[in-house]
Amino acid sequence: MAALETSRGTTLRNAFGNVFSFFILILIGVLAFSIRLFSVIKYESVIHEFDPYFNYRVTQFLTKSGIYEFWNWFDDRTWYPLGRVIGGTVYPGLTLTAGTIWWLLNSLNIPLSVETVCVFTAPIFSAFASWATYLLTKEVKGTGAGLTAAALLAMVPSYISRSVAGSYDNEAVAIFALIFTFYLYIKTLNTGSLFYATLNAIAYFYMVCSWGGYTFIINLIPMHVLLCIVTGRYSSRLYVAYAPLVVLGTLLASLVPVVGFNAVMTSEHFASFLVFIIIHVVALVYYIKGVLSEKMFKVAVTLILSLGAIVCCAVIAVLIALVASSPTMGWSGRSLSLLDPTYASKYIPIIASVSEHQPPTWPSYFMDINVLAFLVPAGIIACFSPLSDASSFVVLYIVTSVYFSGVMVRLMLVLAPAACIMSGIALSEAFEVFTRSIKFQLPGSSVHSQVDVGVKSSENSLPQNDVAKTDKTEDTLKERPSRKNRKKEKEPVAVEKPSVRSKIEKKLLVLPLEASIISIFLLVLLGAFYVVHCVWAAAEAYSAPSIVLTSHSHDGLHVFDDFREAYAWLSHNTEVDDKVASWWDYGYQTTAMANRTVIVDNNTWNNTHIATVGTAMSSPEKAAWEIFNSLDVKYVLVVFGGLVGYPSDDINKFLWMVRIGGGVFPHIKEPDYLKDGQYRIDSEATPTMLNCLMYKLSYYRFVETDGKAFDRVRRTEIGKKHFKLTHFEEVFTTHHWMVRIYKLKPPKNRIRGKTKKSKSKSSGTTTKRSRSGKKNPWH
Amino acid sequence: MAGELRIGATALILVLCFSMSCHFSFVAASSSPQDIQILNAERRIDLTSHIIKVFLTLKIENTGESPASEVLLAFPPTEFDHLALIKAAVTAGKQKKRTYLPLDVKPTELPNGPNGAKFFSISLLNPLSKGETATLEVLYVLTHSLEPFPAEISQSESQLVYYRDSASILSPYYIKQQTTFLRTPSNKVESFTRVESTNRAGTELKYGPYSDRAPYSFSPIIVHFENNNAFAVVEELVREVEISHWGSLQITEHYKLVHAGARHKGVFSRVEYQSRPSFSGVSSFKNLLARLPPRVHSVYYRDNIGNISSSHLRTDYHKSELEIEPRYPLFGGWKATFVIGYGLPLQDFLFESPDGRRYLNFTFGCPLVETVVDKLTIKVVLPEGSKDPSVVTPFPVEQRLETKYSYLDVIGRTVMVLEKKNVVPEHNSPFQVYYSFNPIFMLAEPLMLAIAFFLCFVASVAYIHVDLSLSKS
């Protein structure tokens, strides 16, 4: 009778708990979505930064022309005169997702513009990502940890930085895909269901579509499988979780045009195939072990080992030969710079020149994951008590992602979910211990609650396992072989023994009342600090769209909208087929906002082309004119921050232009631009620097603004103030001088006498100019 | 050789003149069966902006036998092409209590108009009997009639334009006495054609008085003067007015703006533009004023790459003024596109007519001050489920019907599309769109949403309670 009542009570409580956690999840989704809207509220609903503009443009094309046109799209607006095959070189996941959302909404007659859909894709997928985190953590450590982890992920600054409204980049959907793939892998591992294994392959396919970071999945999961095999945790569930993923996943991945045969040919994927072979060998061994007797098995082992060793040697030799035949050992430049952090700065300046490819500093860890950094170790400890397949996976995940984030700032993004999961586990474990301690020590209810918990733990085994997780029980749990432990979890019969034991254990777990109350208070404080920091980061640090800048001065808010001013001018007042040359940073924006053909853009696939533009910018005027003219360029766009103090302008990026240009065209030498190893533009600067095109285009008639030509970024007066342009003319400068556009003057008519004269003049006066003119790479 | 040519040309002109005058007399005889003569004509041509306004005062007398009910106005074909608007009124009463009664003006065809001259006929309220006189006030507006010369100017130059007209008024009637006044924006007049008795004082040029001019007499004049006003021309304007019976009117206006003055050539130097605003880029403009209805709310101003932050809105009880700056100053030939959108309270514009139908009373034309619209399209999006739309406009416009699908529409909304070319600020007068609407349609979309959510919950309840597994394990 009493048992029946209590069981009814628990079902009611379970139902209530389910509804409660459902609402919490909805609220977490709302939180994840709305914390990312600061950029829309503080600025406007607009696409941010550089790469999102390209994605936006591709989405526009997709919605206008349809999917088949999209696959075959050859873009002649960029990389002039080469062009770019967009369909085959882009990760289509994000574009297709936003395109599908747009199509769905429009077929329901909800007329949202493509831009609106693109702006809000990232916040929506952040909500999805936090739900996926809940699912993953729930598989690892139960509902409480799941909810905590989801709440933490909803507002982790590292992820916010890549997914505020308007930041329409691959990472926005890829993080969701990453976490969801991991969840499905763990789910398959826990259930052994082929259904989830298939879903897992599909989720992996979505991840491959979305982001180059899919190689992280296809290396992490094999690592975990290997770890399980090595630690003797092989099971048929592991096989079901892994083998279909490799087969289906690889087949699906090779369907994505940008991956194609890379899915089987590059070294990033070899680990998965190797582990695929190993898991089959292990499966075979386990099978034979089950079939044969002990003695026969030993014979078979020696036989197979000797045979297998020969075969393995042969295969490995072939593999090594194949891999070694390619110059980069079959690894792409970005992957190599992950394995060897110094690789990029040594060999590929173009990768090193991107700020997000630099290794992070300690403050950036605190900025991006804040208190999670301190909670992660506690979470790792909690994962070890007891260690299951799932918890070993998240431990492996955090360890590898910590390494990767240490190599590249950008990969902090991969660390963030792992840190959230770990901290979620740590926080929920801590809360559980403290609240239980308080509950046991509250006067009057101690005896009753003990019995109650005892009954409860006997009814379902999961809470029992959750409870047994403090340092004191660790030893007893570790003694058990892990596989048996898992079997016990599955069997709901393991009742009699724990019900007695758990009571004893719980008594041991109890902390002093005061200590637990204070600890809870401190934990809440820590959480509050985290929330405050996240909101601050979302509102202040990561919401600026970077195409429109604002500054607060004593007379109110001042808006610098110069970039769009220049792009709007280009799009309305130049010919449709005019080519615009600028440094590659502004390529995507120019094609998307001004709809003009550019020479280079942010998809830095052709180093020589970029080096040509870099060379032109670092050459004297005439040589630069010749290079640009040979590229059919009509306008040159430079970004200049000297008047208003905008620090990331072209003069500050100029050394990278010199380096990248000099890497291909050796007559550009970095030391020529440096005075005693220092980069300067004042009167001490070298003549090469003061005569190069970038300097001239940036500072042309700058002296007339204040009479002194004081550069507010470099905080100095410029070296050469009065000069004229002979081959370029200023056609547009924006309100705050941040973007300056010059037109190439048409070549002068040839007059016999005059050309001779000017030739002899130039060779007589400036030898340098004529020399660099001769070395023009296009002659 | 050159001399010969000149003689030939002169001969040709003489012949032409002769044939024309013959022609004229013939036409004059045939085209005015009622003999009307103009006792006194005064024409004032306002050249201060790029929209040319001509005020014409005619004192007419019927000299024939039969009463005259129509008065004809003649225009040369080039002027006719640029004619945006023509209005006429008859004055009644004495000096102090003078009132103006508007008259109907219709284009008519005369079979024998000389040199393709075009005609408008003014129908008088009361036919003029013999010997009676009446005073007519005519206003007509010309656009695109100032030709920049030189056609291309640099940043430091100011803009000079040509205006072409005739010293005497083109008319099918005999004019006893006439004078023409031209008002230029500044004292700077480069040149003007001198014909008999031409006078210039300050910003005013006076041609006349001339007396006893035969019908269709024409003496071409050309005035070359400085005009640095903003030549703001909207090449295409699409205004969409969406009616929601939930209480608001949403207006979206898509502009394609161009500076139609002398083309900018060569360098644009920001430093000169900023440091010497009175010398540099005087013919350019950087802001425009839009007069919006009062009680306007949620105003936005953007283009296809995002919000344009340089705008100011001033509102009071009588009007709202939106001052907008395009992203960059517009020099001759430069273009810009932008969108202005705003909401208005429905009760200010939607009324119920006595027969139970509803009508929208809204202003035609372009809210921007002092601009010409080459092609104006007004789309009135009626609520879903409205029937029998009809439109009443003060002047003829092209109209057609479209269907638009907006938020969660099933059958689509009827759109009344009105199109008019060559629109000037004088066209800003109200028009009405009548339609009948059953308020029950307002509930369609909320009900649809409610049902959709309900079905969603039913489906999830069903899913939870149905066991889909093939076998119990």
PDB file of N, CA and C in Angstrom, chain A residues 44-46 53 108-112 115 559 561 564-565 567-569 572-573 593 701 704-705 729-735 737, chain B residues 266-272 274 276 302-309 327-329 333-337 405-410:
ATOM      1  N   GLU A  44      22.166  47.624 -35.486  1.00  0.00           N
ATOM      2  CA  GLU A  44      21.052  47.422 -36.401  1.00  0.00           C
ATOM      3  C   GLU A  44      21.081  45.994 -36.899  1.00  0.00           C
ATOM      4  N   SER A  45      20.054  45.603 -37.570  1.00  0.00           N
ATOM      5  CA  SER A  45      20.009  44.252 -38.120  1.00  0.00           C
ATOM      6  C   SER A  45      20.793  44.230 -39.419  1.00  0.00           C
ATOM      7  N   VAL A  46      22.054  43.887 -39.291  1.00  0.00           N
ATOM      8  CA  VAL A  46      22.921  43.955 -40.461  1.00  0.00           C
ATOM      9  C   VAL A  46      23.946  42.821 -40.375  1.00  0.00           C
ATOM     10  N   TYR A  53      29.625  38.393 -45.074  1.00  0.00           N
ATOM     11  CA  TYR A  53      29.127  39.052 -46.280  1.00  0.00           C
ATOM     12  C   TYR A  53      29.187  38.125 -47.479  1.00  0.00           C
ATOM     13  N   LEU A 108       5.206  29.782 -46.474  1.00  0.00           N
ATOM     14  CA  LEU A 108       4.113  30.041 -45.535  1.00  0.00           C
ATOM     15  C   LEU A 108       3.627  31.474 -45.650  1.00  0.00           C
ATOM     16  N   ASN A 109       4.084  32.188 -46.681  1.00  0.00           N
ATOM     17  CA  ASN A 109       3.728  33.592 -46.890  1.00  0.00           C
ATOM     18  C   ASN A 109       4.157  34.475 -45.739  1.00  0.00           C
ATOM     19  N   ILE A 110       5.337  34.217 -45.215  1.00  0.00           N
ATOM     20  CA  ILE A 110       5.906  35.145 -44.237  1.00  0.00           C
ATOM     21  C   ILE A 110       7.069  35.834 -44.955  1.00  0.00           C
ATOM     22  N   PRO A 111       6.839  37.035 -45.458  1.00  0.00           N
ATOM     23  CA  PRO A 111       7.815  37.628 -46.381  1.00  0.00           C
ATOM     24  C   PRO A 111       9.010  38.258 -45.663  1.00  0.00           C
ATOM     25  N   LEU A 112       9.864  37.435 -45.099  1.00  0.00           N
ATOM     26  CA  LEU A 112      11.095  37.966 -44.517  1.00  0.00           C
ATOM     27  C   LEU A 112      12.155  38.048 -45.607  1.00  0.00           C
ATOM     28  N   GLU A 115      18.182  38.802 -45.958  1.00  0.00           N
ATOM     29  CA  GLU A 115      19.099  39.392 -44.978  1.00  0.00           C
ATOM     30  C   GLU A 115      18.621  39.109 -43.554  1.00  0.00           C
ATOM     31  N   VAL A 559      28.684  58.258 -35.041  1.00  0.00           N
ATOM     32  CA  VAL A 559      28.655  57.058 -35.865  1.00  0.00           C
ATOM     33  C   VAL A 559      29.634  57.217 -37.022  1.00  0.00           C
ATOM     34  N   ASP A 561      30.177  55.592 -40.395  1.00  0.00           N
ATOM     35  CA  ASP A 561      29.598  54.649 -41.340  1.00  0.00           C
ATOM     36  C   ASP A 561      30.323  54.725 -42.684  1.00  0.00           C
ATOM     37  N   ARG A 564      30.300  51.658 -45.525  1.00  0.00           N
ATOM     38  CA  ARG A 564      29.119  51.529 -46.374  1.00  0.00           C
ATOM     39  C   ARG A 564      28.964  52.731 -47.290  1.00  0.00           C
ATOM     40  N   GLU A 565      29.418  53.890 -46.813  1.00  0.00           N
ATOM     41  CA  GLU A 565      29.376  55.070 -47.680  1.00  0.00           C
ATOM     42  C   GLU A 565      30.181  54.798 -48.949  1.00  0.00           C
ATOM     43  N   TYR A 567      31.145  51.833 -50.170  1.00  0.00           N
ATOM     44  CA  TYR A 567      30.612  50.750 -50.994  1.00  0.00           C
ATOM     45  C   TYR A 567      29.366  51.211 -51.757  1.00  0.00           C
ATOM     46  N   ALA A 568      28.537  52.004 -51.086  1.00  0.00           N
ATOM     47  CA  ALA A 568      27.342  52.513 -51.774  1.00  0.00           C
ATOM     48  C   ALA A 568      27.756  53.417 -52.928  1.00  0.00           C
ATOM     49  N   TRP A 569      28.779  54.212 -52.699  1.00  0.00           N
ATOM     50  CA  TRP A 569      29.231  55.084 -53.787  1.00  0.00           C
ATOM     51  C   TRP A 569      29.725  54.257 -54.964  1.00  0.00           C
ATOM     52  N   HIS A 572      26.845  52.690 -56.944  1.00  0.00           N
ATOM     53  CA  HIS A 572      25.944  53.532 -57.719  1.00  0.00           C
ATOM     54  C   HIS A 572      26.641  54.385 -58.759  1.00  0.00           C
ATOM     55  N   ASN A 573      27.906  54.652 -58.566  1.00  0.00           N
ATOM     56  CA  ASN A 573      28.540  55.645 -59.428  1.00  0.00           C
ATOM     57  C   ASN A 573      29.731  55.136 -60.215  1.00  0.00           C
ATOM     58  N   MET A 593      28.623  44.226 -51.068  1.00  0.00           N
ATOM     59  CA  MET A 593      27.918  45.494 -50.872  1.00  0.00           C
ATOM     60  C   MET A 593      27.990  46.396 -52.091  1.00  0.00           C
ATOM     61  N   ARG A 701      47.111  64.533 -49.762  1.00  0.00           N
ATOM     62  CA  ARG A 701      46.472  65.771 -49.307  1.00  0.00           C
ATOM     63  C   ARG A 701      46.009  65.719 -47.858  1.00  0.00           C
ATOM     64  N   GLU A 704      46.451  68.896 -45.660  1.00  0.00           N
ATOM     65  CA  GLU A 704      45.553  70.049 -45.731  1.00  0.00           C
ATOM     66  C   GLU A 704      44.427  70.004 -44.697  1.00  0.00           C
ATOM     67  N   THR A 705      44.284  68.865 -43.993  1.00  0.00           N
ATOM     68  CA  THR A 705      43.206  68.804 -43.007  1.00  0.00           C
ATOM     69  C   THR A 705      43.542  69.613 -41.768  1.00  0.00           C
ATOM     70  N   GLU A 729      44.134  59.337 -59.553  1.00  0.00           N
ATOM     71  CA  GLU A 729      43.420  60.540 -59.122  1.00  0.00           C
ATOM     72  C   GLU A 729      42.355  60.154 -58.114  1.00  0.00           C
ATOM     73  N   GLU A 730      42.196  61.037 -57.147  1.00  0.00           N
ATOM     74  CA  GLU A 730      41.235  60.797 -56.082  1.00  0.00           C
ATOM     75  C   GLU A 730      39.839  60.963 -56.657  1.00  0.00           C
ATOM     76  N   VAL A 731      39.003  59.936 -56.531  1.00  0.00           N
ATOM     77  CA  VAL A 731      37.635  60.098 -57.008  1.00  0.00           C
ATOM     78  C   VAL A 731      36.633  60.115 -55.874  1.00  0.00           C
ATOM     79  N   PHE A 732      37.000  59.508 -54.754  1.00  0.00           N
ATOM     80  CA  PHE A 732      36.067  59.585 -53.634  1.00  0.00           C
ATOM     81  C   PHE A 732      36.810  59.359 -52.326  1.00  0.00           C
ATOM     82  N   THR A 733      36.456  60.141 -51.328  1.00  0.00           N
ATOM     83  CA  THR A 733      36.942  59.934 -49.970  1.00  0.00           C
ATOM     84  C   THR A 733      35.745  60.088 -49.058  1.00  0.00           C
ATOM     85  N   THR A 734      35.627  59.184 -48.104  1.00  0.00           N
ATOM     86  CA  THR A 734      34.423  59.202 -47.281  1.00  0.00           C
ATOM     87  C   THR A 734      34.498  60.317 -46.250  1.00  0.00           C
ATOM     88  N   HIS A 735      33.430  60.473 -45.520  1.00  0.00           N
ATOM     89  CA  HIS A 735      33.268  61.600 -44.615  1.00  0.00           C
ATOM     90  C   HIS A 735      34.393  61.696 -43.592  1.00  0.00           C
ATOM     91  N   TRP A 737      37.269  60.080 -43.875  1.00  0.00           N
ATOM     92  CA  TRP A 737      38.488  59.699 -44.596  1.00  0.00           C
ATOM     93  C   TRP A 737      38.864  58.242 -44.388  1.00  0.00           C
TER      94      TRP A 737
ATOM     95  N   GLY B 266      35.936  64.439 -63.249  1.00  0.00           N
ATOM     96  CA  GLY B 266      37.253  64.427 -62.630  1.00  0.00           C
ATOM     97  C   GLY B 266      37.214  64.141 -61.144  1.00  0.00           C
ATOM     98  N   VAL B 267      38.045  64.890 -60.435  1.00  0.00           N
ATOM     99  CA  VAL B 267      38.374  64.567 -59.052  1.00  0.00           C
ATOM    100  C   VAL B 267      37.253  64.972 -58.109  1.00  0.00           C
ATOM    101  N   PHE B 268      37.003  64.140 -57.099  1.00  0.00           N
ATOM    102  CA  PHE B 268      36.230  64.603 -55.957  1.00  0.00           C
ATOM    103  C   PHE B 268      37.180  64.666 -54.772  1.00  0.00           C
ATOM    104  N   SER B 269      37.444  65.851 -54.306  1.00  0.00           N
ATOM    105  CA  SER B 269      38.377  65.996 -53.198  1.00  0.00           C
ATOM    106  C   SER B 269      37.603  66.301 -51.927  1.00  0.00           C
ATOM    107  N   ARG B 270      37.694  65.409 -50.966  1.00  0.00           N
ATOM    108  CA  ARG B 270      36.966  65.586 -49.727  1.00  0.00           C
ATOM    109  C   ARG B 270      37.501  66.788 -48.954  1.00  0.00           C
ATOM    110  N   VAL B 271      38.813  66.998 -49.045  1.00  0.00           N
ATOM    111  CA  VAL B 271      39.387  68.072 -48.244  1.00  0.00           C
ATOM    112  C   VAL B 271      38.872  69.424 -48.718  1.00  0.00           C
ATOM    113  N   GLU B 272      38.705  69.567 -50.043  1.00  0.00           N
ATOM    114  CA  GLU B 272      38.153  70.821 -50.533  1.00  0.00           C
ATOM    115  C   GLU B 272      36.673  70.942 -50.204  1.00  0.00           C
ATOM    116  N   GLN B 274      35.148  69.745 -47.692  1.00  0.00           N
ATOM    117  CA  GLN B 274      34.914  70.020 -46.282  1.00  0.00           C
ATOM    118  C   GLN B 274      35.420  71.381 -45.855  1.00  0.00           C
ATOM    119  N   ARG B 276      36.083  74.164 -47.872  1.00  0.00           N
ATOM    120  CA  ARG B 276      35.565  75.342 -48.574  1.00  0.00           C
ATOM    121  C   ARG B 276      34.169  75.066 -49.112  1.00  0.00           C
ATOM    122  N   ARG B 302      16.802  53.476 -44.779  1.00  0.00           N
ATOM    123  CA  ARG B 302      17.889  52.540 -45.012  1.00  0.00           C
ATOM    124  C   ARG B 302      18.065  52.316 -46.511  1.00  0.00           C
ATOM    125  N   ASP B 303      19.113  51.601 -46.879  1.00  0.00           N
ATOM    126  CA  ASP B 303      19.211  51.140 -48.258  1.00  0.00           C
ATOM    127  C   ASP B 303      19.503  49.649 -48.211  1.00  0.00           C
ATOM    128  N   ASN B 304      19.862  49.071 -49.333  1.00  0.00           N
ATOM    129  CA  ASN B 304      19.944  47.610 -49.318  1.00  0.00           C
ATOM    130  C   ASN B 304      21.177  47.071 -48.613  1.00  0.00           C
ATOM    131  N   ILE B 305      22.068  47.936 -48.107  1.00  0.00           N
ATOM    132  CA  ILE B 305      23.141  47.408 -47.283  1.00  0.00           C
ATOM    133  C   ILE B 305      23.007  47.840 -45.831  1.00  0.00           C
ATOM    134  N   GLY B 306      21.866  48.341 -45.441  1.00  0.00           N
ATOM    135  CA  GLY B 306      21.642  48.603 -44.024  1.00  0.00           C
ATOM    136  C   GLY B 306      21.168  50.002 -43.746  1.00  0.00           C
ATOM    137  N   ASN B 307      21.072  50.294 -42.461  1.00  0.00           N
ATOM    138  CA  ASN B 307      20.533  51.564 -41.999  1.00  0.00           C
ATOM    139  C   ASN B 307      21.461  52.715 -42.393  1.00  0.00           C
ATOM    140  N   ILE B 308      20.856  53.850 -42.729  1.00  0.00           N
ATOM    141  CA  ILE B 308      21.647  55.050 -42.982  1.00  0.00           C
ATOM    142  C   ILE B 308      21.441  55.940 -41.768  1.00  0.00           C
ATOM    143  N   SER B 309      22.523  56.238 -41.088  1.00  0.00           N
ATOM    144  CA  SER B 309      22.361  56.821 -39.754  1.00  0.00           C
ATOM    145  C   SER B 309      22.141  58.318 -39.790  1.00  0.00           C
ATOM    146  N   ARG B 327      24.011  58.625 -48.269  1.00  0.00           N
ATOM    147  CA  ARG B 327      25.287  58.214 -47.692  1.00  0.00           C
ATOM    148  C   ARG B 327      26.427  59.147 -48.083  1.00  0.00           C
ATOM    149  N   TYR B 328      26.331  59.757 -49.250  1.00  0.00           N
ATOM    150  CA  TYR B 328      27.392  60.642 -49.711  1.00  0.00           C
ATOM    151  C   TYR B 328      26.739  61.841 -50.387  1.00  0.00           C
ATOM    152  N   PRO B 329      27.423  62.989 -50.443  1.00  0.00           N
ATOM    153  CA  PRO B 329      26.843  64.124 -51.146  1.00  0.00           C
ATOM    154  C   PRO B 329      26.655  63.785 -52.615  1.00  0.00           C
ATOM    155  N   GLY B 333      25.040  63.785 -61.790  1.00  0.00           N
ATOM    156  CA  GLY B 333      25.115  62.456 -62.373  1.00  0.00           C
ATOM    157  C   GLY B 333      25.244  61.339 -61.355  1.00  0.00           C
ATOM    158  N   TRP B 334      25.512  61.672 -60.082  1.00  0.00           N
ATOM    159  CA  TRP B 334      25.630  60.611 -59.078  1.00  0.00           C
ATOM    160  C   TRP B 334      24.254  60.126 -58.677  1.00  0.00           C
ATOM    161  N   LYS B 335      24.230  58.853 -58.330  1.00  0.00           N
ATOM    162  CA  LYS B 335      22.941  58.260 -57.989  1.00  0.00           C
ATOM    163  C   LYS B 335      22.961  57.710 -56.574  1.00  0.00           C
ATOM    164  N   ALA B 336      21.809  57.501 -56.028  1.00  0.00           N
ATOM    165  CA  ALA B 336      21.693  56.851 -54.719  1.00  0.00           C
ATOM    166  C   ALA B 336      20.324  56.199 -54.644  1.00  0.00           C
ATOM    167  N   THR B 337      20.260  55.099 -53.928  1.00  0.00           N
ATOM    168  CA  THR B 337      18.956  54.472 -53.711  1.00  0.00           C
ATOM    169  C   THR B 337      18.734  54.355 -52.211  1.00  0.00           C
ATOM    170  N   TYR B 405       0.983  38.540 -51.511  1.00  0.00           N
ATOM    171  CA  TYR B 405       0.876  37.644 -50.369  1.00  0.00           C
ATOM    172  C   TYR B 405       1.765  38.156 -49.269  1.00  0.00           C
ATOM    173  N   SER B 406       1.162  38.444 -48.141  1.00  0.00           N
ATOM    174  CA  SER B 406       1.957  38.902 -47.012  1.00  0.00           C
ATOM    175  C   SER B 406       1.763  37.904 -45.875  1.00  0.00           C
ATOM    176  N   TYR B 407       2.019  38.341 -44.650  1.00  0.00           N
ATOM    177  CA  TYR B 407       2.055  37.430 -43.514  1.00  0.00           C
ATOM    178  C   TYR B 407       0.870  36.477 -43.474  1.00  0.00           C
ATOM    179  N   LEU B 408       1.145  35.198 -43.687  1.00  0.00           N
ATOM    180  CA  LEU B 408       0.187  34.108 -43.526  1.00  0.00           C
ATOM    181  C   LEU B 408      -1.075  34.257 -44.375  1.00  0.00           C
ATOM    182  N   ASP B 409      -0.949  34.887 -45.525  1.00  0.00           N
ATOM    183  CA  ASP B 409      -2.114  35.037 -46.381  1.00  0.00           C
ATOM    184  C   ASP B 409      -2.437  33.735 -47.090  1.00  0.00           C
ATOM    185  N   VAL B 410      -3.704  33.527 -47.315  1.00  0.00           N
ATOM    186  CA  VAL B 410      -4.118  32.349 -48.056  1.00  0.00           C
ATOM    187  C   VAL B 410      -4.617  32.745 -49.444  1.00  0.00           C
TER     188      VAL B 410
END
